[in-house]
Structure formats: structure tokens, C-alpha cells
Short mmCIF file of C-alpha atoms in Angstrom, two decimals:
data_model
loop_
_atom_site.label_atom_id
_atom_site.label_comp_id
_atom_site.label_asym_id
_atom_site.label_seq_id
_atom_site.Cartn_x
_atom_site.Cartn_y
_atom_site.Cartn_z
CA UNK A 1 81.65 85.79 142.47
CA UNK A 2 82.47 82.70 140.33
CA UNK A 3 86.12 82.46 139.23
CA UNK A 4 85.14 82.60 135.54
CA UNK A 5 83.24 85.86 136.04
CA UNK A 6 86.15 87.33 137.98
CA UNK A 7 88.56 86.39 135.19
CA UNK A 8 86.26 87.93 132.58
CA UNK A 9 86.03 91.21 134.47
CA UNK A 10 89.79 91.27 134.96
CA UNK A 11 90.36 90.64 131.26
CA UNK A 12 88.02 93.53 130.47
CA UNK A 13 90.20 95.76 132.65
CA UNK A 14 93.32 94.57 130.83
CA UNK A 15 91.67 95.11 127.43
CA UNK A 16 90.52 98.62 128.34
CA UNK A 17 94.01 99.46 129.61
CA UNK A 18 95.54 98.29 126.32
CA UNK A 19 92.98 100.36 124.43
CA UNK A 20 93.71 103.48 126.47
CA UNK A 21 97.47 103.17 126.92
CA UNK A 22 98.70 100.91 124.12
CA UNK A 23 101.25 100.21 122.84
CA UNK A 24 102.07 99.05 126.37
CA UNK A 25 104.27 96.32 127.82
CA UNK A 26 103.13 93.56 130.18
CA UNK A 27 105.24 95.07 132.96
CA UNK A 28 103.65 98.49 132.47
CA UNK A 29 100.19 96.92 132.51
CA UNK A 30 101.00 95.10 135.75
CA UNK A 31 102.15 98.33 137.39
CA UNK A 32 99.10 100.20 136.10
CA UNK A 33 96.54 97.64 137.24
CA UNK A 34 98.29 96.24 140.30
CA UNK A 35 98.64 92.71 138.88
CA UNK A 36 101.51 90.28 139.30
CA UNK A 37 103.56 89.61 136.11
CA UNK A 38 102.18 86.05 135.94
CA UNK A 39 98.59 87.24 136.22
CA UNK A 40 98.85 89.95 133.60
CA UNK A 41 100.62 87.64 131.13
CA UNK A 42 97.90 84.99 131.59
CA UNK A 43 95.21 87.50 130.61
CA UNK A 44 97.30 88.92 127.75
CA UNK A 45 97.83 85.41 126.38
CA UNK A 46 94.07 84.76 126.52
CA UNK A 47 93.25 88.01 124.72
CA UNK A 48 95.97 87.39 122.15
CA UNK A 49 94.74 83.84 121.41
CA UNK A 50 91.28 85.28 120.79
CA UNK A 51 92.68 87.83 118.35
CA UNK A 52 91.55 90.85 120.38
CA UNK A 53 95.05 92.20 120.99
CA UNK A 54 98.33 91.76 119.14
CA UNK A 55 102.02 92.20 119.84
CA UNK A 56 104.11 94.96 118.32
CA UNK A 57 107.87 94.64 118.69
CA UNK A 58 109.99 97.76 119.12
CA UNK A 59 113.64 98.35 119.93
CA UNK A 60 114.21 99.63 123.42
CA UNK A 61 115.30 103.28 123.34
CA UNK A 62 118.95 103.60 124.34
CA UNK A 63 119.31 99.88 124.96
CA UNK A 64 121.57 99.05 122.03
CA UNK A 65 121.13 95.98 119.88
CA UNK A 66 119.00 93.92 122.23
CA UNK A 67 115.88 91.87 121.78
CA UNK A 68 112.94 94.08 120.75
CA UNK A 69 110.41 94.82 123.47
CA UNK A 70 106.95 93.21 123.26
CA UNK A 71 104.23 95.81 123.45
CA UNK A 72 100.50 95.23 123.14
CA UNK A 73 97.91 97.08 121.07
CA UNK A 74 94.31 96.42 120.13
CA UNK A 75 93.96 94.39 116.93
CA UNK A 76 91.52 95.27 114.16
CA UNK A 77 89.21 92.58 115.57
CA UNK A 78 89.51 94.15 119.01
CA UNK A 79 88.64 97.57 117.63
CA UNK A 80 85.57 96.09 115.95
CA UNK A 81 84.48 94.30 119.12
CA UNK A 82 84.50 97.62 120.97
CA UNK A 83 82.64 99.37 118.18
CA UNK A 84 84.00 101.56 115.39
CA UNK A 85 81.48 104.38 115.33
CA UNK A 86 84.37 106.87 115.47
CA UNK A 87 85.75 105.44 112.23
CA UNK A 88 82.38 105.48 110.49
CA UNK A 89 81.81 109.09 111.52
CA UNK A 90 85.31 110.21 110.50
CA UNK A 91 85.08 108.40 107.17
CA UNK A 92 81.66 109.86 106.38
CA UNK A 93 82.80 113.36 107.36
CA UNK A 94 85.88 113.18 105.09
CA UNK A 95 83.84 111.74 102.22
CA UNK A 96 81.37 114.61 102.48
CA UNK A 97 84.22 117.12 102.78
CA UNK A 98 85.75 115.75 99.58
CA UNK A 99 82.41 115.82 97.77
CA UNK A 100 81.58 119.36 98.81
CA UNK A 101 85.00 121.03 98.70
CA UNK A 102 87.17 118.71 96.61
CA UNK A 103 90.25 116.56 97.37
CA UNK A 104 92.37 119.59 98.25
CA UNK A 105 90.14 120.16 101.28
CA UNK A 106 90.82 116.62 102.52
CA UNK A 107 94.53 117.17 102.01
CA UNK A 108 94.34 120.46 103.91
CA UNK A 109 92.66 118.62 106.79
CA UNK A 110 95.53 116.10 106.83
CA UNK A 111 98.11 118.92 106.66
CA UNK A 112 96.55 120.60 109.68
CA UNK A 113 96.39 117.32 111.61
CA UNK A 114 100.09 116.59 111.08
CA UNK A 115 101.04 120.25 111.52
CA UNK A 116 100.83 119.86 115.29
CA UNK A 117 103.19 116.87 115.15
CA UNK A 118 105.68 118.84 113.08
CA UNK A 119 105.62 121.84 115.43
CA UNK A 120 106.11 119.64 118.51
CA UNK A 121 108.87 117.51 117.03
CA UNK A 122 110.90 120.23 115.27
CA UNK A 123 112.80 121.65 118.31
CA UNK A 124 113.84 118.17 119.50
CA UNK A 125 114.99 117.06 116.05
CA UNK A 126 116.84 120.32 115.39
CA UNK A 127 118.65 119.80 118.70
CA UNK A 128 120.08 116.56 117.27
CA UNK A 129 122.18 118.62 114.85
CA UNK A 130 122.80 118.19 111.09
CA UNK A 131 123.59 114.45 111.14
CA UNK A 132 120.73 112.66 109.40
CA UNK A 133 121.08 109.46 111.41
CA UNK A 134 120.85 111.40 114.66
CA UNK A 135 117.84 113.32 113.37
CA UNK A 136 116.12 110.08 112.31
CA UNK A 137 116.72 108.60 115.77
CA UNK A 138 115.28 111.72 117.41
CA UNK A 139 112.22 111.42 115.15
CA UNK A 140 111.87 107.74 116.11
CA UNK A 141 111.95 108.55 119.82
CA UNK A 142 109.37 111.32 119.42
CA UNK A 143 107.07 109.00 117.45
CA UNK A 144 107.38 106.26 120.08
CA UNK A 145 106.28 108.66 122.80
CA UNK A 146 103.17 109.33 120.73
CA UNK A 147 102.39 105.61 120.49
CA UNK A 148 103.74 104.78 117.01
CA UNK A 149 106.18 102.09 118.32
CA UNK A 150 108.99 103.45 116.14
CA UNK A 151 112.54 102.23 115.65
CA UNK A 152 115.47 102.87 113.30
CA UNK A 153 117.96 100.56 111.58
CA UNK A 154 121.09 101.76 109.78
CA UNK A 155 121.73 100.33 106.30
CA UNK A 156 125.41 100.73 105.37
CA UNK A 157 126.33 100.75 101.68
CA UNK A 158 128.92 98.08 100.88
CA UNK A 159 131.65 98.43 98.25
CA UNK A 160 131.61 99.01 95.37
CA UNK A 161 128.66 101.26 96.26
CA UNK A 162 129.64 104.69 97.59
CA UNK A 163 129.13 105.44 101.29
CA UNK A 164 126.83 108.27 100.21
CA UNK A 165 124.18 105.62 99.47
CA UNK A 166 123.94 104.60 103.14
CA UNK A 167 120.54 105.06 104.73
CA UNK A 168 118.36 104.60 107.77
CA UNK A 169 115.06 102.74 107.76
CA UNK A 170 112.48 104.25 110.10
CA UNK A 171 109.81 101.73 111.12
CA UNK A 172 106.48 102.37 112.84
CA UNK A 173 104.77 99.33 114.29
CA UNK A 174 101.49 101.05 115.14
CA UNK A 175 99.29 103.66 113.49
CA UNK A 176 96.37 105.14 115.43
CA UNK A 177 94.57 106.10 112.20
CA UNK A 178 95.43 102.98 110.19
CA UNK A 179 91.89 102.16 109.05
CA UNK A 180 91.16 105.76 108.12
CA UNK A 181 94.45 106.08 106.22
CA UNK A 182 93.59 102.91 104.29
CA UNK A 183 90.67 104.81 102.74
CA UNK A 184 92.34 108.22 102.54
CA UNK A 185 95.98 107.61 101.60
CA UNK A 186 96.64 111.33 101.63
CA UNK A 187 97.23 110.95 105.39
CA UNK A 188 100.25 108.72 104.65
CA UNK A 189 101.47 111.12 101.96
CA UNK A 190 101.28 114.16 104.24
CA UNK A 191 102.98 112.31 107.11
CA UNK A 192 105.83 111.41 104.73
CA UNK A 193 106.13 115.07 103.70
CA UNK A 194 106.43 116.00 107.38
CA UNK A 195 109.16 113.40 107.96
CA UNK A 196 111.08 114.77 104.97
CA UNK A 197 111.01 118.31 106.33
CA UNK A 198 111.85 117.22 109.86
CA UNK A 199 114.96 115.20 108.97
CA UNK A 200 115.97 117.59 106.19
CA UNK A 201 116.23 115.19 103.21
CA UNK A 202 113.80 113.72 100.72
CA UNK A 203 112.55 110.37 102.02
CA UNK A 204 110.79 107.41 100.42
CA UNK A 205 107.93 105.40 101.91
CA UNK A 206 108.58 101.71 101.32
CA UNK A 207 105.48 100.29 103.03
CA UNK A 208 102.58 101.33 105.21
CA UNK A 209 100.25 99.55 107.61
CA UNK A 210 97.35 101.21 105.82
CA UNK A 211 98.32 99.48 102.57
CA UNK A 212 98.75 96.06 104.14
CA UNK A 213 102.37 96.25 105.31
CA UNK A 214 103.50 94.65 108.56
CA UNK A 215 104.96 98.03 109.57
CA UNK A 216 105.26 101.50 108.09
CA UNK A 217 108.80 101.75 106.70
CA UNK A 218 110.45 104.97 105.55
CA UNK A 219 113.79 105.03 103.69
CA UNK A 220 115.95 107.97 104.82
CA UNK A 221 119.22 108.60 102.91
CA UNK A 222 122.06 109.61 105.25
CA UNK A 223 124.85 110.46 102.81
CA UNK A 224 124.49 114.22 103.21
CA UNK A 225 123.69 116.68 106.00
CA UNK A 226 120.23 118.06 106.60
CA UNK A 227 119.10 120.86 104.34
CA UNK A 228 119.38 124.37 105.69
CA UNK A 229 116.17 125.43 107.42
CA UNK A 230 114.97 121.86 107.96
CA UNK A 231 112.27 121.20 110.52
CA UNK A 232 110.90 124.72 110.58
CA UNK A 233 107.76 124.54 112.76
CA UNK A 234 105.74 126.51 110.24
CA UNK A 235 106.83 124.55 107.20
CA UNK A 236 103.55 122.72 106.71
CA UNK A 237 101.36 125.80 106.50
CA UNK A 238 100.81 125.79 102.74
CA UNK A 239 99.39 123.23 100.36
CA UNK A 240 101.74 124.18 97.52
CA UNK A 241 104.86 123.22 99.45
CA UNK A 242 105.40 119.49 98.87
CA UNK A 243 108.32 117.10 99.29
CA UNK A 244 109.96 115.34 96.36
CA UNK A 245 109.72 112.01 98.19
CA UNK A 246 108.87 108.94 96.16
CA UNK A 247 105.74 107.48 97.71
CA UNK A 248 105.19 103.83 96.85
CA UNK A 249 101.97 103.25 94.97
CA UNK A 250 100.07 99.99 95.15
#
């Protein structure tokens, strides 16, 4: 087999692995595919130069203030090159749902989708205790395991501002439904409601990937303990129960 053909087939394997397992590091790809670090980085560089994949940086869990890890995901161009029939079908289905049953039906669909996330995350976040910073970090770690490439950064209020104005910024470098959420922003709104209930305070969305941001950023105030009953697994059951968070509007 010519060397060029062999390289192309190997790059296809790398691309498919990024699609299936991303966000994923070069080292993880090498272990998964049995490639040397030099070989896998050569193929990643080629795919990156062609715009098919892109790098998402995320803080290493438990590693302190070190250099963010480089993890690879499919770019929008890469998604298109592999076909986006799933997006067309999902978009058409939600459009028809909204036409036939109204916008509340689309919101209910989003509530049910994120309800599973809330139920899975609630025990872990409750185990972090009432400290909001600890709860935000637990949320970040849970999101990262689900592929959102999440991290937190503490923002300390400096005098003369009171310490009660301190906050944490929760960032998500990847969104598996980014293109869908760009058309149906209710998905971002409902996710923000879930974050508010999980950490136990009203939060504010500063930016989202779906609205053109580099990352999804959520402002979480840390000046008071979590509300009593926060992160109840059944909290998202009703449509009438909404957070007071201030969602940024374009």
C-alpha cells in the first residue's frame, strides 16, 4: 500500500476516534489506537491544519494551577464533512414540535433532556457540602466526565468591594449540542436553570458557544451558602419552576 494511502487511512482512524471519544488528549488517542506520541501528533497536526479538528484547553482536574491540557474535538467543518443528517433531523423535529404543540413543548423536551443530567449530578454535588465553590468544582468535574471540557476559576472581590461579591466562573469548552442550541436557545436556558439548582444559588450565563462565544461561561456567586434543598434530583420535573438567573440576551 502506498505511504500516502496508509497515512490517509490512519488519519481516518484518528478522526473517527476524536469523533467518538472527544474531547480527548493526544496521549489518550495514542493509547487507544496503539500509536507512538510522535505519530499521533503528526496526524493531529495535519487534521488541525485542515480545520477538521480543533483544540479545547481545560484545566487538569486536581492538578492545581498548571498549564491547561490540550484536548481535541471535531470542529464544525469536521462535523459537516462527516455529514449532519442528525442535526437536520433534530432541527426539523423540534420545529414541527413547536408548530404543532407550541414553544412550551420544546421547552419541556429540553427540561426532560437535562433532567437526567440533574439526577445524575445531584448526589455528587450534594456530597461537596454547602460551600458554593466546592459545589461548583464538583459540577465542573461531573461536566468534564460527560465531555463538556469544564473548568472553574475563582474571582475574589477586592476592597472596597465586600467579600460577599466573590464568585466562581464555570467554563465549558465543548457543547455536544452546540449547533442545535444555536437555533433553540431554550436548551441553554434550561441548562442554566439546572446549574442554578445544583449549586444552590442563582447564576448568570455570561456567554455560550451557541451564541458565538469561545466557551460557555457561567457566573456563580459564592458569598453565601447553598440554598436549603438545593440539587434535589426531582427539581426539574415542572415547567413552572424556573430560576431567577439573568441569562444574557444577544
